[in-house]
XYZ file of C-alpha atoms in Angstrom:
460
model
C 60.837 68.697 -38.784
C 60.422 66.391 -35.806
C 63.505 65.269 -33.935
C 64.338 61.582 -34.259
C 63.542 60.972 -30.586
C 60.013 62.281 -31.173
C 59.166 59.718 -33.849
C 57.224 56.491 -33.413
C 58.928 53.113 -33.514
C 57.314 52.139 -36.806
C 58.373 55.353 -38.502
C 61.939 54.980 -37.247
C 62.106 51.384 -38.541
C 60.813 52.541 -41.944
C 63.349 55.380 -42.191
C 66.240 53.140 -41.191
C 65.106 50.397 -43.565
C 65.179 52.712 -46.612
C 68.424 54.295 -45.307
C 66.869 57.716 -44.901
C 68.660 57.796 -41.549
C 71.135 55.398 -40.010
C 70.515 53.261 -36.973
C 73.513 54.968 -35.332
C 71.884 58.373 -35.832
C 68.675 57.132 -34.216
C 70.469 55.605 -31.245
C 72.647 58.700 -30.817
C 69.573 60.941 -30.859
C 67.987 58.920 -28.069
C 71.213 58.780 -26.067
C 71.408 62.572 -26.273
C 67.791 62.847 -25.149
C 68.506 60.504 -22.241
C 71.500 62.598 -21.217
C 69.384 65.766 -21.282
C 66.121 64.570 -19.737
C 66.675 61.435 -17.674
C 68.248 63.326 -14.750
C 64.866 65.060 -14.347
C 62.742 61.874 -14.325
C 65.090 59.030 -13.281
C 63.295 56.593 -15.567
C 66.365 54.859 -17.015
C 68.640 53.318 -14.415
C 71.430 51.945 -16.621
C 72.278 53.336 -20.072
C 73.503 50.630 -22.444
C 75.244 53.145 -24.682
C 78.234 51.141 -25.898
C 76.215 48.002 -26.586
C 73.485 50.002 -28.327
C 75.897 51.860 -30.611
C 77.651 48.596 -31.481
C 74.314 46.997 -32.370
C 73.371 50.062 -34.435
C 76.630 49.881 -36.392
C 76.045 46.179 -37.032
C 72.546 46.961 -38.358
C 73.866 49.725 -40.606
C 76.578 47.459 -42.064
C 74.014 44.762 -42.781
C 71.798 47.246 -44.610
C 74.739 48.511 -46.671
C 75.524 44.904 -47.586
C 71.981 44.421 -48.881
C 70.463 42.484 -45.981
C 66.709 43.001 -45.728
C 65.873 45.121 -42.676
C 64.019 43.564 -39.783
C 60.591 44.947 -38.856
C 62.118 46.767 -35.857
C 65.481 47.468 -37.472
C 67.463 49.924 -35.357
C 64.588 50.850 -33.042
C 65.732 51.560 -29.469
C 63.908 49.918 -26.583
C 64.179 50.036 -22.810
C 63.704 47.006 -20.586
C 62.407 46.877 -17.011
C 64.851 45.650 -14.380
C 62.927 42.436 -13.692
C 63.378 41.190 -17.269
C 66.617 39.464 -18.285
C 68.926 41.289 -20.703
C 72.187 39.432 -21.354
C 75.102 40.957 -19.455
C 72.899 43.367 -17.461
C 71.661 42.998 -13.886
C 68.113 41.814 -13.249
C 67.759 43.679 -9.963
C 64.004 43.647 -9.261
C 64.788 47.014 -7.672
C 66.650 45.290 -4.819
C 70.056 46.412 -3.544
C 71.134 42.816 -2.933
C 70.630 42.008 -6.652
C 72.540 44.973 -8.066
C 75.174 42.621 -9.535
C 72.869 39.770 -10.597
C 73.949 39.724 -14.243
C 71.705 37.787 -16.602
C 73.568 35.186 -18.720
C 71.081 35.468 -21.556
C 68.100 37.452 -22.798
C 64.563 36.597 -21.730
C 62.828 34.834 -24.641
C 60.813 37.858 -25.783
C 63.843 40.149 -25.541
C 65.792 37.757 -27.773
C 62.873 37.747 -30.224
C 62.691 41.550 -30.294
C 66.455 41.704 -30.895
C 66.055 39.240 -33.764
C 63.485 41.613 -35.274
C 66.066 44.405 -35.082
C 65.241 46.220 -31.830
C 68.169 47.519 -29.768
C 68.165 47.634 -25.946
C 69.299 51.127 -24.995
C 68.674 51.117 -21.242
C 67.223 49.426 -18.176
C 64.276 51.034 -16.445
C 63.216 51.659 -12.882
C 60.624 49.735 -10.893
C 59.470 49.411 -7.270
C 61.055 46.715 -5.154
C 59.818 43.256 -6.175
C 57.380 44.980 -8.567
C 54.994 45.070 -5.607
C 54.037 48.735 -5.386
C 51.973 51.024 -7.623
C 54.524 53.850 -7.301
C 58.060 53.533 -8.687
C 60.689 53.972 -5.982
C 63.358 51.789 -4.382
C 66.500 51.989 -2.279
C 68.743 50.955 -5.186
C 67.718 53.464 -7.860
C 65.544 56.035 -6.094
C 62.190 57.363 -7.298
C 61.009 57.893 -10.859
C 59.210 61.198 -11.360
C 56.034 61.667 -13.339
C 56.935 63.958 -16.271
C 53.508 65.625 -16.060
C 53.774 66.483 -12.377
C 56.638 65.674 -10.039
C 54.151 65.671 -7.159
C 52.200 62.732 -8.600
C 53.147 59.096 -9.077
C 54.338 57.855 -12.494
C 52.647 54.586 -11.580
C 54.173 51.190 -11.035
C 55.481 48.744 -11.360
C 56.516 49.553 -14.969
C 56.757 53.251 -14.113
C 60.290 53.629 -15.455
C 59.330 52.486 -18.935
C 56.177 54.621 -18.973
C 58.082 57.778 -18.010
C 60.877 56.971 -20.488
C 58.445 56.514 -23.368
C 56.452 59.619 -22.409
C 59.544 61.838 -22.468
C 61.072 60.526 -25.694
C 63.938 58.634 -24.085
C 62.793 55.606 -26.055
C 59.969 54.867 -28.511
C 59.370 51.457 -26.967
C 59.477 50.074 -23.426
C 59.197 46.455 -22.325
C 57.662 45.746 -18.928
C 55.164 43.372 -17.355
C 51.751 43.399 -15.744
C 50.593 41.302 -12.794
C 48.019 43.731 -11.387
C 47.835 46.649 -13.799
C 51.615 47.213 -13.819
C 51.691 48.186 -17.512
C 48.306 49.886 -17.758
C 48.392 51.970 -14.557
C 51.727 53.710 -15.336
C 50.506 54.192 -18.905
C 47.529 56.087 -17.474
C 49.753 58.132 -15.133
C 52.232 59.106 -17.863
C 49.930 59.481 -20.890
C 51.155 56.597 -23.050
C 49.718 53.343 -24.433
C 50.341 49.804 -23.172
C 49.349 46.251 -24.003
C 48.800 43.534 -21.413
C 48.683 40.342 -23.523
C 46.670 37.224 -22.762
C 48.145 34.640 -20.438
C 50.202 32.292 -22.625
C 50.974 34.764 -25.405
C 54.510 35.837 -24.433
C 56.753 33.040 -23.216
C 58.300 33.285 -19.766
C 61.886 32.225 -19.290
C 64.630 32.196 -16.704
C 64.167 30.958 -13.164
C 60.917 29.416 -12.027
C 58.484 31.900 -10.476
C 55.735 31.302 -7.904
C 52.515 29.849 -9.259
C 50.597 33.055 -8.558
C 52.899 35.033 -10.829
C 52.854 32.327 -13.498
C 49.076 32.558 -13.602
C 48.550 36.306 -13.288
C 51.595 38.167 -14.685
C 52.523 38.681 -18.348
C 55.117 40.623 -20.333
C 54.080 43.407 -22.693
C 55.060 46.648 -24.465
C 54.587 50.355 -23.739
C 54.655 52.894 -26.577
C 53.329 56.291 -27.591
C 51.249 54.877 -30.448
C 48.899 51.910 -30.598
C 50.455 50.852 -33.914
C 53.808 50.506 -32.129
C 52.231 48.250 -29.502
C 51.054 45.998 -32.317
C 54.462 46.089 -34.013
C 56.300 45.077 -30.852
C 53.685 42.504 -29.843
C 53.906 40.774 -33.214
C 57.593 40.102 -32.578
C 57.629 38.971 -28.949
C 55.229 36.027 -29.119
C 57.457 33.321 -30.552
C 57.497 29.854 -29.048
C 60.203 29.088 -26.492
C 60.440 25.642 -24.859
C 59.988 25.558 -21.116
C 56.896 27.702 -20.551
C 53.940 25.391 -19.824
C 51.479 28.279 -20.251
C 52.599 29.202 -23.767
C 49.888 28.790 -26.422
C 50.759 28.916 -30.153
C 47.628 30.823 -31.179
C 47.489 33.005 -34.352
C 47.966 36.717 -33.715
C 44.872 37.580 -35.748
C 41.458 36.017 -35.240
C 38.290 35.965 -37.365
C 36.465 39.232 -37.873
C 33.611 39.665 -35.382
C 30.093 40.415 -36.472
C 29.458 44.042 -37.328
C 28.964 46.243 -35.475
C 31.289 45.009 -32.732
C 29.671 45.246 -29.309
C 31.406 47.093 -26.479
C 30.327 47.085 -22.836
C 31.218 50.452 -21.278
C 31.756 50.228 -17.511
C 30.838 53.539 -15.866
C 29.080 52.633 -12.622
C 32.075 52.061 -10.340
C 31.888 55.150 -8.106
C 34.959 56.459 -9.929
C 36.489 59.910 -9.863
C 34.457 62.171 -12.219
C 37.506 62.665 -14.439
C 37.870 58.896 -14.838
C 34.195 58.438 -15.678
C 34.393 61.315 -18.164
C 37.319 59.590 -19.874
C 35.304 56.376 -20.285
C 32.334 58.260 -21.709
C 34.557 60.213 -24.075
C 36.105 56.968 -25.314
C 32.629 55.440 -25.671
C 31.612 58.307 -27.960
C 34.730 57.889 -30.072
C 34.026 54.169 -30.439
C 30.404 54.859 -31.342
C 31.524 57.350 -33.971
C 33.898 54.692 -35.336
C 31.030 52.228 -35.798
C 31.126 50.206 -32.587
C 27.896 49.436 -30.736
C 28.452 50.675 -27.177
C 26.160 49.945 -24.247
C 26.727 50.722 -20.574
C 26.987 47.641 -18.372
C 28.601 46.275 -15.221
C 30.665 43.069 -15.127
C 29.548 40.136 -12.991
C 31.134 39.359 -9.620
C 33.670 42.163 -9.968
C 34.295 42.641 -6.257
C 34.575 38.905 -5.736
C 36.985 38.626 -8.657
C 39.298 41.127 -6.948
C 39.127 39.073 -3.735
C 39.865 35.832 -5.576
C 42.855 37.518 -7.213
C 44.140 38.509 -3.768
C 43.576 35.018 -2.392
C 45.526 33.412 -5.216
C 48.423 35.822 -4.800
C 48.356 35.362 -1.033
C 48.335 31.562 -1.306
C 50.530 31.053 -4.374
C 52.592 34.234 -4.677
C 55.528 33.208 -2.516
C 58.722 31.460 -3.505
C 58.692 29.427 -0.305
C 57.139 29.585 3.126
C 60.212 30.820 4.997
C 61.042 34.026 3.130
C 63.357 36.528 4.856
C 61.625 39.435 6.616
C 60.876 42.205 4.156
C 62.630 44.675 6.483
C 65.936 42.893 5.881
C 65.986 43.368 2.102
C 63.703 46.314 1.245
C 63.768 50.082 1.676
C 61.993 51.955 4.444
C 59.476 53.268 1.899
C 58.600 49.771 0.717
C 58.274 48.521 4.286
C 55.856 51.390 5.032
C 53.847 50.551 1.903
C 53.793 46.841 2.692
C 52.722 47.472 6.280
C 49.871 49.682 5.038
C 48.843 47.107 2.422
C 48.997 43.994 4.608
C 45.705 44.663 6.420
C 43.398 44.994 3.364
C 45.334 42.158 1.680
C 44.823 39.891 4.688
C 41.159 40.899 4.988
C 40.450 39.929 1.372
C 42.522 36.763 1.612
C 40.678 35.821 4.793
C 37.401 35.532 2.882
C 38.849 32.536 1.099
C 36.744 30.384 -1.118
C 36.749 26.633 -0.573
C 38.907 26.544 -3.686
C 39.834 29.949 -5.208
C 40.821 28.299 -8.488
C 37.383 26.718 -8.753
C 35.721 30.067 -8.120
C 38.016 31.681 -10.664
C 36.605 29.292 -13.267
C 33.055 30.228 -12.260
C 33.827 33.921 -12.648
C 35.396 33.235 -16.054
C 32.204 31.504 -17.191
C 30.098 34.400 -15.926
C 32.361 36.861 -17.755
C 32.020 34.865 -20.999
C 28.244 34.953 -20.704
C 28.285 38.703 -19.978
C 30.406 39.437 -23.054
C 28.538 37.092 -25.403
C 27.101 40.047 -27.359
C 29.740 42.607 -26.352
C 33.138 40.926 -26.772
C 35.002 44.129 -25.884
C 34.887 45.905 -22.531
C 35.668 49.609 -22.179
C 36.598 50.411 -18.589
C 38.728 52.526 -16.277
C 42.232 51.301 -15.586
C 41.932 52.684 -12.075
C 38.998 54.595 -10.612
C 41.287 57.478 -9.585
C 43.843 59.553 -11.519
C 47.541 59.520 -10.643
C 47.767 59.901 -6.867
C 50.057 62.285 -4.980
C 53.466 60.851 -4.138
C 53.329 59.235 -0.705
C 49.582 58.550 -0.654
C 50.198 54.812 -0.865
C 52.067 54.916 2.462
C 48.881 55.918 4.317
C 47.044 52.835 5.672
C 43.648 54.564 5.453
C 44.212 55.487 1.813
C 45.610 52.055 0.922
C 42.486 50.363 2.283
C 40.550 51.646 -0.754
C 43.184 50.826 -3.338
C 42.212 47.214 -4.180
C 38.704 48.386 -5.087
C 40.101 51.227 -7.190
C 42.082 48.802 -9.372
C 39.586 45.954 -9.647
C 38.822 46.505 -13.356
C 42.507 45.902 -14.045
C 43.115 42.885 -11.817
C 40.082 41.061 -13.231
C 41.901 40.952 -16.583
C 44.919 39.413 -14.830
C 42.743 36.948 -12.946
C 41.050 35.699 -16.129
C 44.122 35.886 -18.387
C 42.496 38.409 -20.748
C 44.229 40.924 -23.035
C 43.859 44.627 -22.380
C 45.114 47.791 -24.067
C 45.538 51.088 -22.235
C 45.093 54.167 -24.418
C 45.162 57.877 -23.509
C 41.998 59.947 -23.858
C 43.345 63.424 -23.070
C 44.132 65.297 -19.888
C 42.348 66.906 -16.957
C 43.814 69.264 -14.369
C 47.222 68.851 -15.927
C 47.300 65.046 -15.649
C 46.764 62.517 -18.459
C 43.647 60.361 -18.511
C 43.255 56.927 -20.080
C 40.952 53.942 -20.472
C 41.453 50.277 -21.177
C 39.915 47.929 -23.726
C 39.616 44.344 -22.445
C 38.913 41.590 -24.940
C 38.422 37.827 -25.235
C 41.471 35.689 -24.585
C 43.961 35.772 -27.470
C 42.088 38.606 -29.221
C 44.666 41.317 -28.710
C 43.923 42.285 -32.304
C 40.381 43.362 -31.404
C 41.617 45.344 -28.400
C 44.262 47.087 -30.481
C 41.750 47.932 -33.226
C 39.386 49.569 -30.731
C 42.237 51.388 -28.984
C 43.391 52.745 -32.354
C 39.896 54.130 -32.953
C 40.053 55.960 -29.610
C 43.570 57.203 -30.343
C 42.484 58.548 -33.743
C 40.055 60.935 -32.051
C 42.381 62.027 -29.245
C 45.047 64.765 -29.383
C 48.559 63.390 -28.987
C 49.908 63.859 -25.488
C 53.502 62.680 -25.804
C 56.441 62.983 -26.084
C 56.667 65.790 -23.564
C 59.351 67.636 -21.645
C 59.208 67.038 -17.887
C 57.218 69.663 -16.035
């Protein structure tokens, strides 16, 4: 029989709901797994053991008293350190914020708690969430459970590694430039980047660039668990001007559903092979797949950079990064500044106006193929330290452009594993029309159904 920490979130909720196991047993099993494995991956930074066991006991008492179980009753979850959890520090990976305790939960965390989920730990991230490898001076580096010599991804690398190794069945992170999907690819798990406006933002005001481009979403080992979590983190919360109360399910598309497969991006052969493998699985499942290239893709990546450069700061006079960040982050930022500045220097007369033009072109391109099958990144997980090399970093924005276009246009995307190559997991993403996460999840489930399960795994 499988250990409790190996089971999916939905299965755990079912077992707890019918009292086949107790919530305390589930939480204890994950706490034991964390104690055994987390020292090898450093994915969870703070273990919320006492609070989690107390919440589990409360859930078990309610079930004994005849209260109907919530849809996520007793399911453990981890939460990235830039998301508010009441009574826990929202550090952003910064030493200076190590004691910045949140007075209340972020809206979607409160909604997940109301559905029965139990925060069991906080997870690691790069400083400011501004690096695609997870490391910082406060918590140290997270290690990829598949290969300690390769990145686990970032910025939600802690949650991806935690989910991959069975420390939790569900992780909650965010994605402003592939920060859910890229670590999902590196660690062999699934992730959902929702549409802009789906999951309410809360807490302190953030720069306009982040309001427009970054969203909260779940990481899990199964696509069905992404859907389960997503369904219970989209409630309305006053104060978010971007929030849109749109139904979670839309009308059925015409059959067969068209999919544009993006293969002509000069990607690593392993990445291209993953897209073609996923295309075959979708074809076998009844989708109509054609190879195509999106319009203005390179320009979309530049417009993304221009918006973040112009609107991604809290204020003009920020303290020097050297005064608040680690040496590793400073080296990364120094390497990244030149390509960032080069792209930002090719500014449009109005980047927001050009964003709208690209959105219209994208809509026309997907008129007959509402779903897009594409790489998350054109390279597999890179060796640790590669992103500190200025020459290597110069090619990184192009490598991730199929991910940032989804952020630029506010589109949903699901990352799903396709297998492994040379000992590292491979994955693809399904991008869909705005507010059609349901279509993306359906297609990702079809790919998952034809792919051997990769996780949970023991760190290698």
